[in-house]
PDB file of C-alpha atoms in Angstrom:
ATOM      1  CA  MET I   1     -36.452   8.536  47.626  1.00 43.00           C
ATOM      2  CA  LYS I   2     -36.103  10.752  43.973  1.00 46.00           C
ATOM      3  CA  ILE I   3     -39.396  10.426  42.362  1.00 46.00           C
ATOM      4  CA  ILE I   4     -39.115  10.540  38.180  1.00 46.00           C
ATOM      5  CA  GLU I   5     -40.956  13.348  36.715  1.00 54.00           C
ATOM      6  CA  LYS I   6     -43.302  12.374  33.409  1.00 51.00           C
ATOM      7  CA  LYS I   7     -40.162  14.516  31.507  1.00 59.00           C
ATOM      8  CA  ASP I   8     -37.475  12.951  32.608  1.00 62.00           C
ATOM      9  CA  THR I   9     -39.885   9.148  31.898  1.00 59.00           C
ATOM     10  CA  MET I  10     -41.025  11.414  28.006  1.00 61.00           C
ATOM     11  CA  TRP I  11     -36.697  11.325  27.448  1.00 72.00           C
ATOM     12  CA  VAL I  12     -35.944   7.376  27.991  1.00 64.00           C
ATOM     13  CA  ILE I  13     -38.770   7.080  25.661  1.00 57.00           C
ATOM     14  CA  ILE I  14     -36.846   8.867  22.947  1.00 63.00           C
ATOM     15  CA  ILE I  15     -33.299   7.708  23.876  1.00 68.00           C
ATOM     16  CA  ILE I  16     -35.055   4.373  24.077  1.00 62.00           C
ATOM     17  CA  PHE I  17     -36.650   4.547  20.006  1.00 58.00           C
ATOM     18  CA  ALA I  18     -33.624   6.961  19.477  1.00 64.00           C
ATOM     19  CA  ALA I  19     -30.992   4.126  19.699  1.00 63.00           C
ATOM     20  CA  LEU I  20     -32.896   1.839  18.095  1.00 59.00           C
ATOM     21  CA  PHE I  21     -33.098   4.053  15.128  1.00 59.00           C
ATOM     22  CA  PHE I  22     -29.122   4.378  14.856  1.00 59.00           C
ATOM     23  CA  TYR I  23     -28.442   0.690  15.754  1.00 56.00           C
ATOM     24  CA  ASP I  24     -30.475  -0.193  12.768  1.00 56.00           C
ATOM     25  CA  ALA I  25     -29.718   2.201  10.289  1.00 52.00           C
ATOM     26  CA  LEU I  26     -25.213   1.361  11.242  1.00 53.00           C
ATOM     27  CA  PHE I  27     -25.818  -3.261  11.124  1.00 53.00           C
ATOM     28  CA  ASN I  28     -29.239  -3.058  10.178  1.00 59.00           C
ATOM     29  CA  TRP I  29     -29.652  -1.151   6.858  1.00 60.00           C
ATOM     30  CA  VAL I  30     -30.162  -1.843   4.013  1.00 69.00           C
ATOM     31  CA  ASP I  31     -32.343  -0.486   0.589  1.00 72.00           C
ATOM     32  CA  TRP I  32     -36.100  -2.021   0.064  1.00 62.00           C
ATOM     33  CA  ARG I  33     -35.267  -2.407  -3.680  1.00 79.00           C
ATOM     34  CA  THR I  34     -32.637  -4.406  -2.965  1.00 82.00           C
ATOM     35  CA  ALA I  35     -33.825  -6.452  -0.345  1.00 87.00           C
ATOM     36  CA  ASN I  36     -34.391 -10.150  -0.066  1.00 87.00           C
ATOM     37  CA  ARG I  37     -37.379 -10.968  -1.774  1.00 93.00           C
ATOM     38  CA  GLU I  38     -37.421 -14.856  -2.865  1.00 97.00           C
ATOM     39  CA  SER I  39     -39.004 -17.820  -1.212  1.00 98.00           C
ATOM     40  CA  ALA I  40     -38.041 -19.085   2.570  1.00 98.00           C
ATOM     41  CA  GLY I  41     -38.000 -22.498   1.767  1.00 98.00           C
ATOM     42  CA  ILE I  42     -41.039 -22.783   3.997  1.00 98.00           C
ATOM     43  CA  ALA I  43     -43.977 -23.495   2.181  1.00 99.00           C
ATOM     44  CA  PRO I  44     -45.075 -27.386  -0.245  1.00 98.00           C
ATOM     45  CA  LEU I  45     -43.558 -27.129  -3.696  1.00 98.00           C
ATOM     46  CA  PRO I  46     -47.168 -26.934  -5.582  1.00 97.00           C
ATOM     47  CA  GLN I  47     -45.339 -29.133  -8.257  1.00 96.00           C
ATOM     48  CA  GLU I  48     -44.913 -31.775  -5.218  1.00 97.00           C
ATOM     49  CA  GLU I  49     -48.663 -31.704  -3.080  1.00 98.00           C
ATOM     50  CA  ASN I  50     -52.123 -31.834  -4.542  1.00 98.00           C
ATOM     51  CA  GLU I  51     -53.524 -31.456  -1.801  1.00 99.00           C
ATOM     52  CA  ALA I  52     -55.317 -27.671  -1.559  1.00 99.00           C
ATOM     53  CA  VAL I  53     -52.719 -25.963   1.182  1.00 99.00           C
ATOM     54  CA  VAL I  54     -53.932 -22.631   3.256  1.00 99.00           C
ATOM     55  CA  GLN I  55     -50.840 -20.676   5.380  1.00 99.00           C
ATOM     56  CA  VAL I  56     -50.019 -18.123   7.574  1.00 99.00           C
ATOM     57  CA  TYR I  57     -47.516 -16.071   7.629  1.00 99.00           C
ATOM     58  CA  THR I  58     -45.961 -13.857   9.778  1.00 98.00           C
ATOM     59  CA  ALA I  59     -43.101 -11.556   9.556  1.00 97.00           C
ATOM     60  CA  ARG I  60     -40.717  -8.175  10.898  1.00 93.00           C
ATOM     61  CA  VAL I  61     -41.314  -5.095   9.311  1.00 90.00           C
ATOM     62  CA  TYR I  62     -39.089  -3.505   7.370  1.00 81.00           C
ATOM     63  CA  ASN I  63     -36.203  -1.024   8.803  1.00 71.00           C
ATOM     64  CA  TRP I  64     -36.556   0.055  12.444  1.00 68.00           C
ATOM     65  CA  ARG I  65     -39.988  -0.939  12.602  1.00 71.00           C
ATOM     66  CA  GLY I  66     -39.457  -3.868  12.624  1.00 70.00           C
ATOM     67  CA  TYR I  67     -38.981  -4.031  16.706  1.00 73.00           C
ATOM     68  CA  PHE I  68     -42.203  -2.683  17.004  1.00 79.00           C
ATOM     69  CA  ALA I  69     -44.231  -4.358  14.150  1.00 90.00           C
ATOM     70  CA  VAL I  70     -45.164  -7.319  12.326  1.00 96.00           C
ATOM     71  CA  HIS I  71     -46.430  -7.805   8.853  1.00 97.00           C
ATOM     72  CA  PRO I  72     -48.996 -11.069   7.655  1.00 98.00           C
ATOM     73  CA  TRP I  73     -50.284 -12.720   4.836  1.00 99.00           C
ATOM     74  CA  ILE I  74     -52.054 -15.903   3.718  1.00 99.00           C
ATOM     75  CA  SER I  75     -51.282 -17.384   1.130  1.00 99.00           C
ATOM     76  CA  VAL I  76     -53.259 -20.498  -0.655  1.00 99.00           C
ATOM     77  CA  LYS I  77     -53.690 -23.015  -2.500  1.00 99.00           C
ATOM     78  CA  LYS I  78     -56.230 -25.448  -3.898  1.00 99.00           C
ATOM     79  CA  LYS I  79     -55.922 -28.995  -4.810  1.00 98.00           C
ATOM     80  CA  GLY I  80     -54.825 -29.633  -8.046  1.00 98.00           C
ATOM     81  CA  ASP I  81     -53.525 -25.693  -8.840  1.00 98.00           C
ATOM     82  CA  ASP I  82     -49.722 -25.331  -9.691  1.00 98.00           C
ATOM     83  CA  HIS I  83     -49.496 -21.608  -7.690  1.00 98.00           C
ATOM     84  CA  TYR I  84     -50.770 -20.315  -4.524  1.00 99.00           C
ATOM     85  CA  THR I  85     -52.752 -16.719  -3.916  1.00 99.00           C
ATOM     86  CA  VAL I  86     -51.312 -14.460  -1.595  1.00 99.00           C
ATOM     87  CA  TYR I  87     -54.134 -12.016  -0.143  1.00 99.00           C
ATOM     88  CA  GLN I  88     -52.624  -8.829   2.222  1.00 99.00           C
ATOM     89  CA  VAL I  89     -53.037  -5.170   2.965  1.00 99.00           C
ATOM     90  CA  THR I  90     -50.390  -2.821   1.937  1.00 97.00           C
ATOM     91  CA  ALA I  91     -50.437   1.093   1.785  1.00 95.00           C
ATOM     92  CA  TRP I  92     -48.959   0.782  -1.807  1.00 94.00           C
ATOM     93  CA  ASN I  93     -51.806  -1.763  -3.228  1.00 96.00           C
ATOM     94  CA  LEU I  94     -53.834   1.277  -2.550  1.00 96.00           C
ATOM     95  CA  TYR I  95     -52.251   3.447  -5.815  1.00 92.00           C
ATOM     96  CA  SER I  96     -51.616   1.038  -8.219  1.00 93.00           C
ATOM     97  CA  ASP I  97     -54.321  -1.088  -7.629  1.00 95.00           C
ATOM     98  CA  GLY I  98     -57.143   1.384  -6.665  1.00 96.00           C
ATOM     99  CA  THR I  99     -57.191  -1.080  -2.965  1.00 98.00           C
ATOM    100  CA  THR I 100     -55.685  -1.445  -0.582  1.00 98.00           C
ATOM    101  CA  VAL I 101     -55.869  -6.374  -0.533  1.00 98.00           C
ATOM    102  CA  PHE I 102     -53.341  -7.699  -2.827  1.00 98.00           C
ATOM    103  CA  ALA I 103     -55.080 -11.058  -4.431  1.00 98.00           C
ATOM    104  CA  LYS I 104     -52.855 -12.373  -6.722  1.00 98.00           C
ATOM    105  CA  GLU I 105     -50.499 -15.818  -7.939  1.00 98.00           C
ATOM    106  CA  ASP I 106     -47.036 -15.422  -6.019  1.00 98.00           C
ATOM    107  CA  LEU I 107     -44.862 -16.952  -3.867  1.00 99.00           C
ATOM    108  CA  PRO I 108     -46.265 -18.398  -1.116  1.00 99.00           C
ATOM    109  CA  ASP I 109     -44.089 -17.338   2.132  1.00 99.00           C
ATOM    110  CA  ARG I 110     -41.224 -14.602   0.434  1.00 98.00           C
ATOM    111  CA  TYR I 111     -38.831 -12.826   2.460  1.00 97.00           C
ATOM    112  CA  TRP I 112     -40.484  -9.265   3.473  1.00 96.00           C
ATOM    113  CA  TYR I 113     -37.982  -6.938   2.138  1.00 93.00           C
ATOM    114  CA  GLY I 114     -35.566  -8.874   4.152  1.00 92.00           C
ATOM    115  CA  ARG I 115     -37.054 -10.164   7.293  1.00 93.00           C
ATOM    116  CA  LYS I 116     -37.805 -14.573   6.893  1.00 96.00           C
ATOM    117  CA  PRO I 117     -41.048 -15.568   6.909  1.00 98.00           C
ATOM    118  CA  HIS I 118     -42.330 -17.196  10.973  1.00 97.00           C
ATOM    119  CA  LEU I 119     -45.480 -19.421   9.828  1.00 98.00           C
ATOM    120  CA  LEU I 120     -48.163 -19.303  11.790  1.00 97.00           C
ATOM    121  CA  GLN I 121     -50.847 -21.785  11.330  1.00 97.00           C
ATOM    122  CA  SER I 122     -50.695 -24.386   8.175  1.00 98.00           C
ATOM    123  CA  LEU I 123     -53.963 -26.387   6.603  1.00 99.00           C
ATOM    124  CA  ILE I 124     -53.467 -28.906   4.183  1.00 99.00           C
ATOM    125  CA  GLY I 125     -55.790 -31.427   2.720  1.00 98.00           C
ATOM    126  CA  GLU I 126     -59.857 -31.589   3.471  1.00 98.00           C
ATOM    127  CA  LYS I 127     -59.540 -28.838   6.424  1.00 98.00           C
ATOM    128  CA  ALA I 128     -57.932 -26.177   3.941  1.00 99.00           C
ATOM    129  CA  GLU I 129     -60.804 -27.024   1.105  1.00 98.00           C
ATOM    130  CA  LYS I 130     -63.050 -26.328   4.021  1.00 99.00           C
ATOM    131  CA  ALA I 131     -61.347 -22.688   4.812  1.00 99.00           C
ATOM    132  CA  ILE I 132     -60.482 -21.405   0.877  1.00 99.00           C
ATOM    133  CA  PRO I 133     -64.180 -20.390  -0.206  1.00 99.00           C
ATOM    134  CA  LYS I 134     -64.512 -18.679   3.328  1.00 99.00           C
ATOM    135  CA  ILE I 135     -61.513 -16.772   2.830  1.00 99.00           C
ATOM    136  CA  GLU I 136     -62.183 -15.766  -0.565  1.00 99.00           C
ATOM    137  CA  GLU I 137     -66.020 -14.956   0.594  1.00 99.00           C
ATOM    138  CA  ALA I 138     -63.652 -12.679   4.217  1.00 98.00           C
ATOM    139  CA  VAL I 139     -61.475 -10.700   1.748  1.00 99.00           C
ATOM    140  CA  LYS I 140     -64.262  -9.405  -0.674  1.00 98.00           C
ATOM    141  CA  ASN I 141     -65.720  -8.739   2.425  1.00 98.00           C
ATOM    142  CA  TYR I 142     -63.314  -6.977   3.805  1.00 98.00           C
ATOM    143  CA  PRO I 143     -65.258  -3.324   4.665  1.00 97.00           C
ATOM    144  CA  TYR I 144     -61.422  -0.775   4.616  1.00 97.00           C
ATOM    145  CA  GLY I 145     -59.956  -1.575   0.579  1.00 97.00           C
ATOM    146  CA  LYS I 146     -60.028   2.032   0.791  1.00 97.00           C
ATOM    147  CA  THR I 147     -58.399   3.238   3.261  1.00 95.00           C
ATOM    148  CA  TYR I 148     -55.131   2.410   5.267  1.00 96.00           C
ATOM    149  CA  GLU I 149     -53.661   3.192   8.701  1.00 95.00           C
ATOM    150  CA  LEU I 150     -50.465   3.199   9.953  1.00 91.00           C
ATOM    151  CA  TRP I 151     -51.638   3.217  13.489  1.00 90.00           C
ATOM    152  CA  PRO I 152     -54.177   1.968  14.777  1.00 93.00           C
ATOM    153  CA  GLY I 153     -55.456   0.814  11.388  1.00 94.00           C
ATOM    154  CA  PRO I 154     -57.285  -0.371   9.838  1.00 97.00           C
ATOM    155  CA  ASN I 155     -53.691  -2.069   8.348  1.00 97.00           C
ATOM    156  CA  SER I 156     -52.398  -5.267   6.931  1.00 98.00           C
ATOM    157  CA  ASN I 157     -52.938  -7.136  10.372  1.00 97.00           C
ATOM    158  CA  SER I 158     -56.555  -5.331  10.463  1.00 97.00           C
ATOM    159  CA  PHE I 159     -57.698  -7.174   7.446  1.00 98.00           C
ATOM    160  CA  VAL I 160     -55.563 -10.884   8.468  1.00 98.00           C
ATOM    161  CA  ALA I 161     -57.305 -10.449  11.791  1.00 96.00           C
ATOM    162  CA  HIS I 162     -60.434  -9.201   9.676  1.00 96.00           C
ATOM    163  CA  ILE I 163     -60.057 -13.107   7.666  1.00 97.00           C
ATOM    164  CA  ILE I 164     -59.232 -15.008  10.955  1.00 96.00           C
ATOM    165  CA  ARG I 165     -62.191 -13.949  12.917  1.00 94.00           C
ATOM    166  CA  ASN I 166     -64.550 -15.051   9.758  1.00 95.00           C
ATOM    167  CA  VAL I 167     -63.037 -18.431   8.214  1.00 97.00           C
ATOM    168  CA  PRO I 168     -63.182 -20.689  12.337  1.00 95.00           C
ATOM    169  CA  GLU I 169     -60.813 -23.293  10.507  1.00 96.00           C
ATOM    170  CA  LEU I 170     -58.315 -20.524  10.792  1.00 96.00           C
ATOM    171  CA  THR I 171     -57.301 -20.257  14.428  1.00 91.00           C
ATOM    172  CA  VAL I 172     -54.612 -18.410  14.853  1.00 92.00           C
ATOM    173  CA  GLU I 173     -53.242 -15.618  16.945  1.00 90.00           C
ATOM    174  CA  LEU I 174     -51.760 -13.085  15.944  1.00 93.00           C
ATOM    175  CA  PRO I 175     -48.699 -11.949  17.502  1.00 93.00           C
ATOM    176  CA  PRO I 176     -48.797  -8.683  20.477  1.00 92.00           C
ATOM    177  CA  ILE I 177     -47.217  -7.271  18.333  1.00 93.00           C
ATOM    178  CA  ALA I 178     -49.334  -7.104  14.875  1.00 94.00           C
ATOM    179  CA  ILE I 179     -50.043  -3.962  15.512  1.00 93.00           C
ATOM    180  CA  GLY I 180     -54.030  -2.450  14.092  1.00 95.00           C
ATOM    181  CA  LYS I 181     -55.001  -6.700  14.520  1.00 95.00           C
ATOM    182  CA  ASP I 182     -57.316  -4.600  17.229  1.00 94.00           C
ATOM    183  CA  PHE I 183     -58.621  -2.685  14.661  1.00 95.00           C
ATOM    184  CA  ILE I 184     -62.601  -4.288  14.309  1.00 93.00           C
ATOM    185  CA  GLY I 185     -63.693  -1.329  13.058  1.00 91.00           C
ATOM    186  CA  HIS I 186     -64.603   2.461  13.212  1.00 89.00           C
ATOM    187  CA  ASN I 187     -68.222   1.321  14.741  1.00 90.00           C
ATOM    188  CA  SER I 188     -67.252  -1.842  16.615  1.00 90.00           C
ATOM    189  CA  PHE I 189     -66.387  -2.780  19.476  1.00 93.00           C
ATOM    190  CA  ILE I 190     -66.846  -5.832  20.085  1.00 94.00           C
ATOM    191  CA  ALA I 191     -65.518  -9.259  18.377  1.00 92.00           C
ATOM    192  CA  PRO I 192     -64.480 -12.387  18.957  1.00 91.00           C
ATOM    193  CA  THR I 193     -61.201 -13.489  19.621  1.00 89.00           C
ATOM    194  CA  ALA I 194     -59.612 -15.477  16.974  1.00 78.00           C
ATOM    195  CA  SER I 195     -59.713 -18.960  18.202  1.00 78.00           C
ATOM    196  CA  GLY I 196     -63.142 -17.703  18.344  1.00 84.00           C
ATOM    197  CA  THR I 197     -63.223 -18.814  21.925  1.00 88.00           C
ATOM    198  CA  GLY I 198     -63.450 -15.513  23.591  1.00 93.00           C
ATOM    199  CA  TYR I 199     -64.472 -11.634  23.149  1.00 94.00           C
ATOM    200  CA  GLN I 200     -62.579  -8.653  23.218  1.00 95.00           C
ATOM    201  CA  PHE I 201     -63.046  -4.845  22.840  1.00 96.00           C
ATOM    202  CA  SER I 202     -61.577  -2.345  21.485  1.00 96.00           C
ATOM    203  CA  LEU I 203     -62.217   1.336  20.625  1.00 95.00           C
ATOM    204  CA  LEU I 204     -60.453   2.239  17.578  1.00 91.00           C
ATOM    205  CA  GLY I 205     -57.439  -0.301  17.971  1.00 92.00           C
ATOM    206  CA  LEU I 206     -57.045   2.295  20.763  1.00 93.00           C
ATOM    207  CA  LEU I 207     -57.740   0.414  23.917  1.00 95.00           C
ATOM    208  CA  SER I 208     -58.420  -3.068  23.810  1.00 96.00           C
ATOM    209  CA  PHE I 209     -58.857  -5.789  26.503  1.00 97.00           C
ATOM    210  CA  SER I 210     -59.052  -9.376  24.889  1.00 96.00           C
ATOM    211  CA  ALA I 211     -59.807 -13.261  26.745  1.00 96.00           C
ATOM    212  CA  GLY I 212     -60.585 -15.889  25.769  1.00 92.00           C
ATOM    213  CA  LEU I 213     -60.316 -19.996  26.435  1.00 89.00           C
ATOM    214  CA  LYS I 214     -56.885 -20.598  23.878  1.00 85.00           C
ATOM    215  CA  ASP I 215     -56.332 -16.823  23.123  1.00 89.00           C
ATOM    216  CA  GLY I 216     -55.393 -16.150  26.671  1.00 94.00           C
ATOM    217  CA  ILE I 217     -55.727 -12.436  27.985  1.00 96.00           C
ATOM    218  CA  GLU I 218     -54.190  -9.306  26.423  1.00 96.00           C
ATOM    219  CA  ILE I 219     -54.368  -5.634  26.995  1.00 97.00           C
ATOM    220  CA  GLY I 220     -53.504  -3.642  24.011  1.00 95.00           C
ATOM    221  CA  ILE I 221     -52.608   0.357  25.042  1.00 93.00           C
ATOM    222  CA  LEU I 222     -52.511   2.761  21.879  1.00 89.00           C
ATOM    223  CA  GLY I 223     -51.141  -0.807  19.622  1.00 85.00           C
ATOM    224  CA  LEU I 224     -49.337  -2.320  22.336  1.00 87.00           C
ATOM    225  CA  ASN I 225     -50.140  -5.370  23.773  1.00 93.00           C
ATOM    226  CA  PHE I 226     -49.970  -6.829  27.048  1.00 94.00           C
ATOM    227  CA  GLY I 227     -50.807 -10.614  28.431  1.00 96.00           C
ATOM    228  CA  ILE I 228     -51.267 -13.973  28.861  1.00 95.00           C
ATOM    229  CA  ASP I 229     -51.219 -17.656  28.048  1.00 93.00           C
ATOM    230  CA  TRP I 230     -53.337 -20.510  29.019  1.00 89.00           C
ATOM    231  CA  TYR I 231     -51.741 -23.085  27.909  1.00 82.00           C
ATOM    232  CA  PRO I 232     -48.981 -23.372  27.124  1.00 86.00           C
ATOM    233  CA  PRO I 233     -48.089 -20.898  29.623  1.00 91.00           C
ATOM    234  CA  ALA I 234     -46.888 -17.838  27.631  1.00 92.00           C
ATOM    235  CA  LEU I 235     -46.199 -13.310  28.525  1.00 93.00           C
ATOM    236  CA  LYS I 236     -46.861 -11.124  25.947  1.00 93.00           C
ATOM    237  CA  LEU I 237     -45.550  -8.298  25.384  1.00 90.00           C
ATOM    238  CA  PRO I 238     -44.610  -5.679  22.942  1.00 87.00           C
ATOM    239  CA  ILE I 239     -41.004  -5.023  20.912  1.00 80.00           C
ATOM    240  CA  ILE I 240     -40.231  -9.359  22.481  1.00 81.00           C
ATOM    241  CA  GLY I 241     -43.288 -10.564  21.382  1.00 85.00           C
ATOM    242  CA  ARG I 242     -44.631 -14.290  23.104  1.00 88.00           C
ATOM    243  CA  ILE I 243     -42.235 -15.340  25.547  1.00 88.00           C
ATOM    244  CA  GLY I 244     -43.055 -19.135  26.614  1.00 83.00           C
ATOM    245  CA  PHE I 245     -43.905 -22.157  25.141  1.00 78.00           C
ATOM    246  CA  LYS I 246     -45.257 -22.685  22.341  1.00 74.00           C
ATOM    247  CA  LYS I 247     -48.295 -23.637  20.834  1.00 69.00           C
ATOM    248  CA  PHE I 248     -49.130 -26.647  19.590  1.00 52.00           C
TER     249      PHE I 248
END
């Protein structure tokens, strides 16, 4: 049997990346300046919902990178308000506002430059009211407002993961393709999992391991995550994401 050499494996990886890049350029390319940024019609309209609302979203990122990663954000509406406040992190916000943290009134469920958002968790009413002050405090205490690293973090996924870990009402788990979610700090190596039912170890987001009753098991190597969910059962894979039964 012929043994595949390391250089052959490297060429296979390069070819796969090149194929995805050219496919996207030929069939999916959209100018970011004209890409869809309208509401996806997922969030309750403030004019129709008087109660407090908290929603966590992700969307595949712009262009070919969307095969490998997502961008997350959290949208909040206080009780009686006529608008949502959106919390997210972007590199360009650092240049325009002096901080990576975007915390402004905005549409809660915008398309992310042509990519439709996916709702991960929604709180309405009393739970949302309890969560909002904690979200605001977690945003205020985010330690990397002056730093953005696309890989392995801190980035937009690191920011939302930070909020989830500090707000008990948010029990959602970011998908395995949320590169940067496992970055927990330059000097921190252990943290609770998103659900609070387990723990994760992370070495600068480059090498990570997590296990929890609700989170399952996940191993991260250079930002690529593999794992399983206990219940409902599912596989977690790079590029593809989660394959299996939907979480309740």
